[in-house]
Short mmCIF file of C-alpha atoms and ligand atoms in Angstrom, two decimals:
data_model
loop_
_atom_site.label_atom_id
_atom_site.label_comp_id
_atom_site.label_asym_id
_atom_site.label_seq_id
_atom_site.Cartn_x
_atom_site.Cartn_y
_atom_site.Cartn_z
CA MET R 1 0.00 0.00 0.00
CA ILE R 2 1.23 3.50 -0.78
CA ASP R 3 1.38 5.63 2.35
CA PHE R 4 1.49 9.40 1.98
CA ALA R 5 2.08 10.03 5.70
CA LEU R 6 5.07 12.36 6.02
CA ASP R 7 8.36 10.84 7.11
CA ASP R 8 10.38 12.54 9.87
CA ARG R 9 12.29 14.82 7.49
CA MET R 10 9.16 15.98 5.70
CA GLU R 11 7.36 16.52 8.98
CA ALA R 12 10.30 18.59 10.25
CA LEU R 13 10.12 20.61 7.02
CA ARG R 14 6.38 21.13 7.40
CA GLU R 15 6.75 22.31 10.99
CA PHE R 16 9.61 24.67 10.11
CA LEU R 17 7.65 26.21 7.23
CA HIS R 18 4.48 26.51 9.26
CA GLY R 19 6.43 28.43 11.90
CA PHE R 20 7.85 30.70 9.21
CA ALA R 21 4.36 31.26 7.80
CA VAL R 22 3.00 32.18 11.24
CA ASP R 23 5.88 34.46 12.24
CA GLU R 24 6.98 36.06 8.98
CA LEU R 25 4.32 35.78 6.29
CA ARG R 26 0.89 36.15 7.86
CA PRO R 27 1.71 39.35 9.80
CA ARG R 28 2.90 41.04 6.57
CA ALA R 29 0.20 39.72 4.23
CA ARG R 30 -2.16 42.70 4.37
CA ALA R 31 0.56 45.33 3.97
CA ALA R 32 1.99 43.50 0.94
CA ASP R 33 -1.50 43.19 -0.56
CA VAL R 34 -2.19 46.92 -0.17
CA SER R 35 1.21 48.14 -1.39
CA GLY R 36 1.56 45.48 -4.10
CA THR R 37 5.22 45.05 -3.16
CA VAL R 38 7.47 43.04 -0.88
CA GLU R 39 10.30 45.01 0.72
CA PRO R 40 13.90 44.01 -0.21
CA GLU R 41 14.70 43.07 3.40
CA VAL R 42 11.68 40.73 3.44
CA ILE R 43 12.85 39.18 0.14
CA ALA R 44 16.25 38.64 1.77
CA ARG R 45 14.50 36.96 4.72
CA LEU R 46 12.55 34.76 2.27
CA GLY R 47 15.87 33.81 0.69
CA GLU R 48 17.31 32.79 4.08
CA MET R 49 14.21 30.70 4.71
CA ALA R 50 14.69 28.94 1.36
CA GLY R 51 18.27 28.09 2.40
CA ASP R 52 17.10 26.70 5.74
CA ARG R 53 14.37 24.73 3.99
CA ALA R 54 16.92 23.17 1.62
CA ALA R 55 19.06 22.19 4.60
CA ILE R 56 16.17 20.22 6.12
CA VAL R 57 15.24 18.34 2.94
CA PRO R 58 17.78 18.80 0.15
CA SER R 59 15.75 19.18 -2.98
CA LEU R 60 16.54 20.21 -6.55
CA ARG R 61 20.31 20.41 -6.45
CA SER R 62 20.89 17.11 -4.72
CA ASP R 63 18.57 15.44 -7.23
CA GLU R 64 20.57 16.47 -10.26
CA GLY R 65 21.57 13.76 -12.62
CA HIS R 66 20.77 10.61 -10.62
CA ASP R 67 18.08 8.10 -11.41
CA GLY R 68 16.78 7.23 -7.93
CA PRO R 69 13.67 8.69 -6.31
CA ARG R 70 13.65 12.48 -5.98
CA SER R 71 12.16 14.55 -3.23
CA ASP R 72 11.42 17.87 -4.94
CA GLY R 73 7.81 16.99 -5.85
CA MET R 74 6.93 16.17 -2.25
CA VAL R 75 8.87 19.18 -0.95
CA ALA R 76 6.80 21.35 -3.31
CA VAL R 77 3.44 20.01 -2.15
CA VAL R 78 4.22 19.90 1.57
CA GLY R 79 6.08 23.24 1.54
CA GLY R 80 3.74 24.94 -0.93
CA GLU R 81 0.71 24.28 1.24
CA GLU R 82 2.32 25.57 4.43
CA LEU R 83 3.80 28.69 2.84
CA ALA R 84 0.63 29.57 0.91
CA TRP R 85 -1.25 29.19 4.19
CA GLY R 86 0.96 32.06 5.37
CA ASP R 87 0.61 34.21 2.24
CA ALA R 88 0.33 33.06 -1.35
CA ALA R 89 1.45 36.35 -2.90
CA MET R 90 4.54 36.89 -0.76
CA ILE R 91 5.84 33.39 -1.43
CA LEU R 92 5.99 34.09 -5.16
CA ASN R 93 8.78 36.46 -4.10
CA ILE R 94 10.91 33.67 -2.63
CA PRO R 95 14.23 33.78 -4.46
CA GLY R 96 14.90 30.55 -6.32
CA PRO R 97 14.21 28.72 -9.56
CA GLY R 98 10.40 28.79 -9.32
CA LEU R 99 8.89 27.15 -12.40
CA VAL R 100 12.36 26.90 -13.99
CA GLY R 101 13.01 24.08 -11.49
CA PRO R 102 10.41 21.61 -12.84
CA SER R 103 11.22 22.57 -16.47
CA ILE R 104 14.94 22.02 -16.16
CA SER R 105 14.85 19.06 -13.80
CA SER R 106 12.25 17.19 -15.87
CA ALA R 107 13.51 17.97 -19.39
CA GLY R 108 17.04 19.41 -19.16
CA THR R 109 20.28 17.52 -19.62
CA PRO R 110 22.35 16.89 -16.44
CA ASP R 111 24.75 19.58 -17.64
CA GLN R 112 21.89 22.07 -18.10
CA GLN R 113 20.52 21.22 -14.66
CA ARG R 114 23.92 22.01 -13.16
CA ARG R 115 24.62 25.16 -15.16
CA PHE R 116 21.25 26.88 -15.10
CA LEU R 117 20.39 26.04 -11.52
CA ALA R 118 23.85 27.32 -10.55
CA GLU R 119 22.93 30.65 -12.19
CA ILE R 120 20.20 30.94 -9.57
CA PHE R 121 21.67 29.23 -6.53
CA ASP R 122 25.25 30.46 -6.80
CA GLY R 123 24.69 34.06 -7.91
CA ALA R 124 25.02 37.07 -5.61
CA GLY R 125 21.86 38.44 -3.99
CA PRO R 126 18.32 37.11 -4.43
CA ARG R 127 17.93 35.42 -7.83
CA PHE R 128 14.82 34.22 -9.61
CA GLY R 129 13.67 31.87 -12.35
CA ALA R 130 10.49 32.24 -14.44
CA LEU R 131 8.59 30.30 -17.10
CA ALA R 132 7.21 32.18 -20.13
CA VAL R 133 4.74 30.07 -22.07
CA THR R 134 1.56 32.16 -22.46
CA GLU R 135 0.98 34.51 -25.40
CA ALA R 136 -1.99 36.80 -26.01
CA GLN R 137 -3.53 34.31 -28.47
CA ALA R 138 -2.03 31.15 -26.99
CA GLY R 139 -2.59 30.07 -23.41
CA SER R 140 -4.75 26.96 -23.32
CA ASP R 141 -4.42 26.75 -27.08
CA VAL R 142 -0.65 26.32 -27.14
CA SER R 143 -0.69 25.11 -30.75
CA ASN R 144 -1.40 28.76 -31.63
CA LEU R 145 1.96 29.89 -30.25
CA ARG R 146 3.76 32.46 -32.43
CA THR R 147 7.13 32.99 -30.73
CA THR R 148 9.77 31.56 -33.04
CA ALA R 149 13.27 30.21 -32.48
CA VAL R 150 15.33 30.15 -35.66
CA ARG R 151 18.72 28.46 -35.71
CA ASP R 152 21.58 30.62 -36.98
CA GLY R 153 24.87 28.70 -36.78
CA ASP R 154 25.60 28.06 -33.12
CA GLU R 155 22.85 30.37 -31.90
CA TRP R 156 19.05 30.54 -31.71
CA VAL R 157 17.25 33.79 -32.54
CA LEU R 158 14.00 34.33 -30.62
CA ASN R 159 11.16 36.63 -31.76
CA GLY R 160 7.76 37.02 -30.11
CA THR R 161 5.87 38.37 -27.10
CA LYS R 162 4.96 36.51 -23.90
CA VAL R 163 2.31 37.75 -21.46
CA PHE R 164 1.41 37.17 -17.80
CA CYS R 165 4.81 35.86 -16.78
CA THR R 166 5.19 35.52 -13.00
CA ASN R 167 8.52 37.08 -11.94
CA GLY R 168 9.26 37.68 -15.63
CA ALA R 169 10.71 41.17 -15.20
CA ARG R 170 13.13 40.19 -12.45
CA ALA R 171 14.05 36.69 -13.71
CA ASP R 172 17.74 35.83 -13.88
CA VAL R 173 16.91 32.58 -15.74
CA LEU R 174 13.90 32.44 -18.00
CA VAL R 175 12.54 29.30 -19.71
CA VAL R 176 10.63 30.27 -22.86
CA ASN R 177 8.70 28.03 -25.19
CA ALA R 178 8.97 28.82 -28.89
CA THR R 179 8.46 27.01 -32.15
CA ILE R 180 11.31 25.87 -34.34
CA ASP R 181 8.79 24.90 -37.05
CA PRO R 182 5.72 27.17 -37.20
CA GLY R 183 3.93 24.78 -39.56
CA ALA R 184 4.27 21.81 -37.18
CA GLY R 185 1.84 22.89 -34.42
CA ARG R 186 2.70 21.57 -30.98
CA SER R 187 5.38 19.22 -32.20
CA GLY R 188 7.41 22.22 -33.41
CA GLN R 189 7.67 23.62 -29.89
CA ARG R 190 10.78 23.53 -27.71
CA LEU R 191 11.88 25.15 -24.44
CA PHE R 192 14.79 27.61 -24.41
CA VAL R 193 16.75 29.23 -21.60
CA VAL R 194 17.28 32.99 -21.77
CA LEU R 195 19.52 34.63 -19.18
CA LYS R 196 18.85 38.09 -17.76
CA GLY R 197 20.37 40.93 -19.73
CA THR R 198 20.45 39.04 -23.04
CA PRO R 199 20.22 41.71 -25.78
CA GLY R 200 16.91 41.58 -27.65
CA MET R 201 14.80 40.75 -24.58
CA ALA R 202 12.77 43.59 -23.03
CA VAL R 203 10.20 43.85 -20.26
CA GLY R 204 6.81 45.19 -21.40
CA ARG R 205 3.89 46.03 -19.19
CA ILE R 206 3.49 44.92 -15.56
CA GLU R 207 -0.07 43.67 -14.88
CA ARG R 208 -2.37 45.13 -12.22
CA LYS R 209 -4.41 42.24 -10.83
CA LEU R 210 -7.46 41.22 -8.76
CA GLY R 211 -5.43 39.11 -6.34
CA LEU R 212 -1.83 38.07 -5.66
CA THR R 213 -1.14 41.79 -5.94
CA ALA R 214 2.29 41.47 -4.31
CA SER R 215 3.43 39.09 -7.07
CA GLU R 216 4.97 40.59 -10.21
CA THR R 217 3.37 39.54 -13.53
CA ALA R 218 5.09 40.83 -16.68
CA GLU R 219 4.94 40.98 -20.43
CA LEU R 220 8.22 40.05 -22.17
CA VAL R 221 9.21 41.02 -25.70
CA PHE R 222 11.84 39.11 -27.71
CA ASP R 223 13.11 40.96 -30.75
CA GLY R 224 16.05 39.25 -32.44
CA CYS R 225 17.11 37.82 -29.07
CA ARG R 226 20.20 35.64 -29.61
CA ILE R 227 20.99 32.76 -27.26
CA PRO R 228 23.63 30.01 -27.52
CA PHE R 229 22.63 26.82 -29.33
CA ASP R 230 22.97 24.70 -26.18
CA HIS R 231 20.26 26.73 -24.43
CA ILE R 232 17.62 24.49 -26.02
CA VAL R 233 16.27 22.47 -23.05
CA GLY R 234 17.18 18.81 -23.53
CA GLY R 235 20.15 19.61 -25.80
CA GLU R 236 20.64 17.82 -29.15
CA GLU R 237 18.07 15.24 -28.10
CA ALA R 238 15.39 17.97 -28.19
CA LEU R 239 15.93 18.37 -31.94
CA ARG R 240 14.37 14.99 -32.65
CA PRO R 241 10.90 15.52 -34.15
CA ALA R 242 9.16 13.37 -31.53
CA SER R 243 10.42 15.36 -28.54
CA GLY R 244 8.38 18.48 -29.52
CA PHE R 245 5.85 19.66 -27.01
CA LYS R 246 6.66 16.86 -24.57
CA ALA R 247 9.18 18.93 -22.62
CA THR R 248 6.52 21.55 -21.85
CA LEU R 249 4.05 18.86 -20.81
CA ARG R 250 6.64 17.17 -18.58
CA ALA R 251 7.33 20.50 -16.90
CA PHE R 252 3.59 20.94 -16.21
CA ASP R 253 3.30 17.37 -14.90
CA ALA R 254 6.10 18.18 -12.46
CA SER R 255 4.80 21.59 -11.36
CA ARG R 256 1.01 21.12 -11.20
CA PRO R 257 0.91 19.13 -7.92
CA GLY R 258 2.84 21.92 -6.16
CA VAL R 259 0.56 24.59 -7.59
CA ALA R 260 -2.47 22.57 -6.46
CA ALA R 261 -0.94 22.35 -2.97
CA MET R 262 -0.49 26.12 -2.81
CA ALA R 263 -4.18 26.51 -3.61
CA ILE R 264 -4.99 24.03 -0.83
CA GLY R 265 -2.87 26.18 1.51
CA ILE R 266 -5.04 29.21 0.76
CA GLY R 267 -8.20 27.16 1.28
CA ARG R 268 -6.85 25.83 4.57
CA ALA R 269 -6.03 29.36 5.69
CA ALA R 270 -9.68 30.32 5.14
CA PHE R 271 -10.88 27.11 6.81
CA ASP R 272 -8.67 27.52 9.91
CA TYR R 273 -9.58 31.18 10.23
CA VAL R 274 -13.33 30.67 9.97
CA THR R 275 -13.18 27.67 12.31
CA GLU R 276 -11.62 29.85 15.02
CA TRP R 277 -14.07 32.64 14.25
CA SER R 278 -16.97 30.19 14.54
CA ARG R 279 -15.80 28.89 17.91
CA THR R 280 -15.97 32.36 19.43
CA GLU R 281 -18.74 33.95 17.38
CA ILE R 282 -21.32 31.18 16.95
CA PRO R 283 -22.90 31.82 20.35
CA ARG R 284 -23.72 35.27 18.96
CA HIS R 285 -25.19 33.74 15.79
CA ALA R 286 -26.75 30.55 17.13
CA ARG R 287 -29.15 30.21 14.20
CA ARG R 288 -26.22 29.78 11.81
CA ARG R 289 -24.85 26.73 13.64
CA PRO R 290 -26.24 23.87 11.48
CA PHE R 291 -25.20 25.70 8.31
CA VAL R 292 -21.72 26.41 9.73
CA GLU R 293 -21.19 22.77 10.76
CA ALA R 294 -22.26 21.51 7.34
CA ARG R 295 -19.96 23.94 5.52
CA LEU R 296 -16.96 23.21 7.75
CA ALA R 297 -17.49 19.46 7.33
CA ALA R 298 -17.67 19.78 3.53
CA THR R 299 -14.59 22.02 3.44
CA GLU R 300 -12.46 19.70 5.56
CA ARG R 301 -13.49 16.73 3.40
CA ASP R 302 -12.78 18.55 0.11
CA LEU R 303 -9.39 19.88 1.20
CA ALA R 304 -8.30 16.48 2.54
CA ALA R 305 -9.30 14.78 -0.73
CA ALA R 306 -7.50 17.41 -2.81
CA ARG R 307 -4.37 17.09 -0.62
CA GLY R 308 -4.36 13.33 -1.19
CA LEU R 309 -4.50 13.85 -4.97
CA ALA R 310 -1.67 16.40 -4.87
CA ARG R 311 0.57 14.15 -2.76
CA ARG R 312 -0.12 11.14 -4.97
CA ALA R 313 0.80 13.08 -8.13
CA ALA R 314 3.98 14.43 -6.48
CA TRP R 315 4.97 11.01 -5.20
CA MET R 316 4.59 9.60 -8.72
CA ALA R 317 6.75 12.39 -10.18
CA ASP R 318 9.42 11.81 -7.54
CA ASN R 319 9.41 8.09 -8.34
CA ARG R 320 9.56 8.81 -12.09
CA ILE R 321 6.15 7.27 -12.72
CA PRO R 322 4.22 9.04 -15.54
CA ASN R 323 1.71 11.24 -13.72
CA SER R 324 0.08 13.40 -16.36
CA LYS R 325 -3.49 12.36 -15.54
CA GLU R 326 -2.87 12.44 -11.78
CA ALA R 327 -1.17 15.87 -11.96
CA SER R 328 -4.21 17.20 -13.83
CA MET R 329 -6.55 15.59 -11.29
CA ALA R 330 -4.65 17.35 -8.50
CA LYS R 331 -4.65 20.67 -10.36
CA ALA R 332 -8.36 20.37 -11.21
CA SER R 333 -9.28 19.61 -7.58
CA GLY R 334 -7.09 21.77 -5.32
CA PRO R 335 -8.11 25.24 -6.58
CA ARG R 336 -11.79 24.25 -6.76
CA ALA R 337 -11.83 22.89 -3.21
CA ALA R 338 -9.96 25.97 -2.01
CA LEU R 339 -12.28 28.39 -3.81
CA ARG R 340 -15.25 26.67 -2.15
CA ALA R 341 -13.43 26.97 1.21
CA CYS R 342 -12.98 30.72 0.70
CA VAL R 343 -16.60 31.22 -0.39
CA SER R 344 -17.80 29.21 2.60
CA ALA R 345 -15.63 31.26 4.97
CA ILE R 346 -17.16 34.50 3.66
CA GLU R 347 -20.69 33.13 3.83
CA ILE R 348 -20.22 31.76 7.36
CA MET R 349 -18.93 35.13 8.57
CA GLY R 350 -21.66 37.03 6.77
CA PRO R 351 -20.83 40.69 6.08
CA GLU R 352 -17.72 40.45 8.29
CA GLY R 353 -16.25 38.05 5.74
CA TYR R 354 -16.47 40.76 3.10
CA SER R 355 -14.69 43.33 5.25
CA ARG R 356 -10.99 44.17 4.99
CA GLU R 357 -10.84 43.75 8.75
CA HIS R 358 -10.25 40.08 7.96
CA LEU R 359 -7.98 38.33 5.45
CA VAL R 360 -10.79 36.10 4.20
CA GLU R 361 -11.69 38.56 1.41
CA LYS R 362 -8.02 38.58 0.32
CA TRP R 363 -7.85 34.80 0.17
CA PHE R 364 -11.04 34.88 -1.94
CA ARG R 365 -9.30 37.28 -4.38
CA ASP R 366 -6.02 35.34 -4.34
CA ILE R 367 -7.45 31.88 -4.94
CA LYS R 368 -9.13 32.38 -8.32
CA VAL R 369 -5.91 32.52 -10.32
CA TYR R 370 -4.97 29.01 -9.18
CA ASP R 371 -7.77 27.77 -11.42
CA ILE R 372 -6.28 29.81 -14.29
CA PHE R 373 -2.48 29.52 -14.35
CA GLU R 374 -0.54 26.30 -15.01
CA GLY R 375 -3.51 25.25 -17.18
CA THR R 376 -7.08 26.19 -16.34
CA GLY R 377 -9.47 23.89 -14.50
CA GLN R 378 -11.41 23.32 -17.73
CA ILE R 379 -8.24 22.26 -19.52
CA GLN R 380 -7.32 19.86 -16.69
CA ARG R 381 -10.71 18.21 -17.11
CA VAL R 382 -10.14 17.95 -20.88
CA VAL R 383 -6.75 16.29 -20.19
CA ILE R 384 -8.26 13.84 -17.68
CA GLY R 385 -11.10 13.00 -20.05
CA ARG R 386 -8.70 12.33 -22.91
CA HIS R 387 -6.58 10.06 -20.70
CA ILE R 388 -9.69 8.14 -19.73
CA LEU R 389 -10.73 7.71 -23.33
CA GLY R 390 -7.13 6.95 -24.34
CA ARG R 391 -6.87 9.79 -26.81
CA LEU R 392 -4.15 12.10 -25.46
CA ASP R 393 -2.19 13.52 -28.38
C1 LIG L 401 -1.55 36.03 -12.21
C2 LIG L 401 -1.18 35.18 -13.39
C3 LIG L 401 0.10 34.64 -13.44
C4 LIG L 401 0.49 33.87 -14.56
N1 LIG L 401 1.77 33.39 -14.60
C5 LIG L 401 2.18 32.75 -15.74
C6 LIG L 401 3.55 32.35 -15.90
O1 LIG L 401 4.38 32.50 -14.99
N2 LIG L 401 3.93 31.82 -17.08
C7 LIG L 401 3.04 31.64 -18.11
O2 LIG L 401 3.44 31.16 -19.16
N3 LIG L 401 1.73 31.97 -17.99
C8 LIG L 401 1.29 32.53 -16.83
N4 LIG L 401 -0.03 32.92 -16.71
C9 LIG L 401 -0.94 32.69 -17.82
C10 LIG L 401 -1.90 31.52 -17.60
O3 LIG L 401 -1.18 30.31 -17.54
C11 LIG L 401 -2.93 31.53 -18.74
O4 LIG L 401 -3.72 32.69 -18.58
C12 LIG L 401 -3.80 30.30 -18.73
O5 LIG L 401 -3.08 29.18 -19.15
C13 LIG L 401 -5.02 30.43 -19.62
O6 LIG L 401 -4.65 30.73 -20.92
P1 LIG L 401 -5.30 31.97 -21.69
O7 LIG L 401 -5.04 33.17 -20.87
O8 LIG L 401 -4.85 31.97 -23.10
O9 LIG L 401 -6.85 31.72 -21.65
P2 LIG L 401 -7.71 30.96 -22.71
O10 LIG L 401 -7.02 29.72 -23.12
O11 LIG L 401 -8.08 31.91 -23.78
O12 LIG L 401 -8.97 30.53 -21.87
C14 LIG L 401 -10.08 31.39 -21.59
C15 LIG L 401 -11.18 30.53 -20.99
O13 LIG L 401 -11.62 29.53 -21.95
C16 LIG L 401 -11.50 28.23 -21.40
N5 LIG L 401 -11.07 27.29 -22.43
C17 LIG L 401 -10.12 27.50 -23.37
N6 LIG L 401 -9.98 26.40 -24.14
C18 LIG L 401 -10.86 25.47 -23.68
C19 LIG L 401 -11.19 24.14 -24.05
N7 LIG L 401 -10.58 23.52 -25.06
N8 LIG L 401 -12.15 23.49 -23.35
C20 LIG L 401 -12.79 24.10 -22.30
N9 LIG L 401 -12.52 25.37 -21.91
C21 LIG L 401 -11.56 26.05 -22.59
C22 LIG L 401 -10.41 28.36 -20.33
O14 LIG L 401 -10.51 27.36 -19.36
C23 LIG L 401 -10.68 29.75 -19.78
O15 LIG L 401 -11.69 29.71 -18.81
C24 LIG L 401 -0.45 33.63 -15.61
C25 LIG L 401 -1.75 34.15 -15.52
C26 LIG L 401 -2.11 34.92 -14.45
C27 LIG L 401 -3.52 35.47 -14.39
#
């Protein structure tokens, strides 16, 4: 039987991160939401936390280039939930590879894993990675992608515009998907690494958003942007026609469980908060009690089920078991369960839940995007359905 109970190391990690969330994230959540920024000294503190976290359960770097089980999937789901419980927007400011991690570790060569992760881990000051896939006309419909990568001797030349890229403006290492054969649809697509400061790459507009306001979301413009030939993720192997879009899909399979877990963290924040509120306030609102009990019961059930799906998908990724369907199941479930948790929290609290006196309204604003980025909920259900019918192309 597969047991997803946390071992001692993972439990120590969870406790450490929960403490960090309580002491460092939650008290600053409202100020960051209002200002839309995270102060440099707080980013430095987030960086220290990331170092301490890696010391408890070595993740990405220790996994490089060996074939045994990894731990980074489980670290992402256990850690993502605890940190998002503290504040989902601030944690997108944690220095580190971000979505570059799953892209490079799942599809990069061992040499690329070493080199590009070193750009982030070994550089001076806080350093960031970002993944730029979405274009104005191509998000769910990736076959519509227009960014091109044309080979010119020992370089690639990138042209195109990416939108809604988390940490795009500040990224030291950017993974970009582009087509090397515009007529080939998805199978023409490859991932490329672009380092900060590469001529021909410019930051466009910074989005103003409903939620996750303290997280930077940028447009990126590539205009004759030249990168070395060996920045194609997967190296020479990636040139084979069959490899195509698979690298992008593998990256999503690796990252979706962690994104689902972050959503669950937001939902659990709302659930914990409204549970405490109910304990003290229900005597004042005795008529609400049956409704409150029913909603809390449904929320706890939904979050527990979603957590199980996220941990299963992460465990499969760590054990190198294909997890595309399970990753989509986790991603389809976590944000939905968490959105219901946030709605329930507001409805249980009545008008107080809508007030900025409480963080519940912020969690309600923050959670929606988890059903949008890394593939929308609708798209996850399409993926699951195609797996069931055996028609995933
Ligand atoms: C805050 C934020 C941060 C983001 N960060 C990143 C990032 O770091 N990197 C990145 O590359 N992208 C990022 N994105 C972009 C995000 O991944 C896309 O917005 C998302 O994949 C949806 O694509 P789209 O915008 O083209 O919407 P569309 O694909 O146009 O979808 C619009 C609606 O139609 C539905 N729909 C579309 N096709 C189907 C279908 N076949 N069946 C059923 N329903 C369908 C969708 O579910 C959605 O509800 C971010 C977005 C936001 C809001």
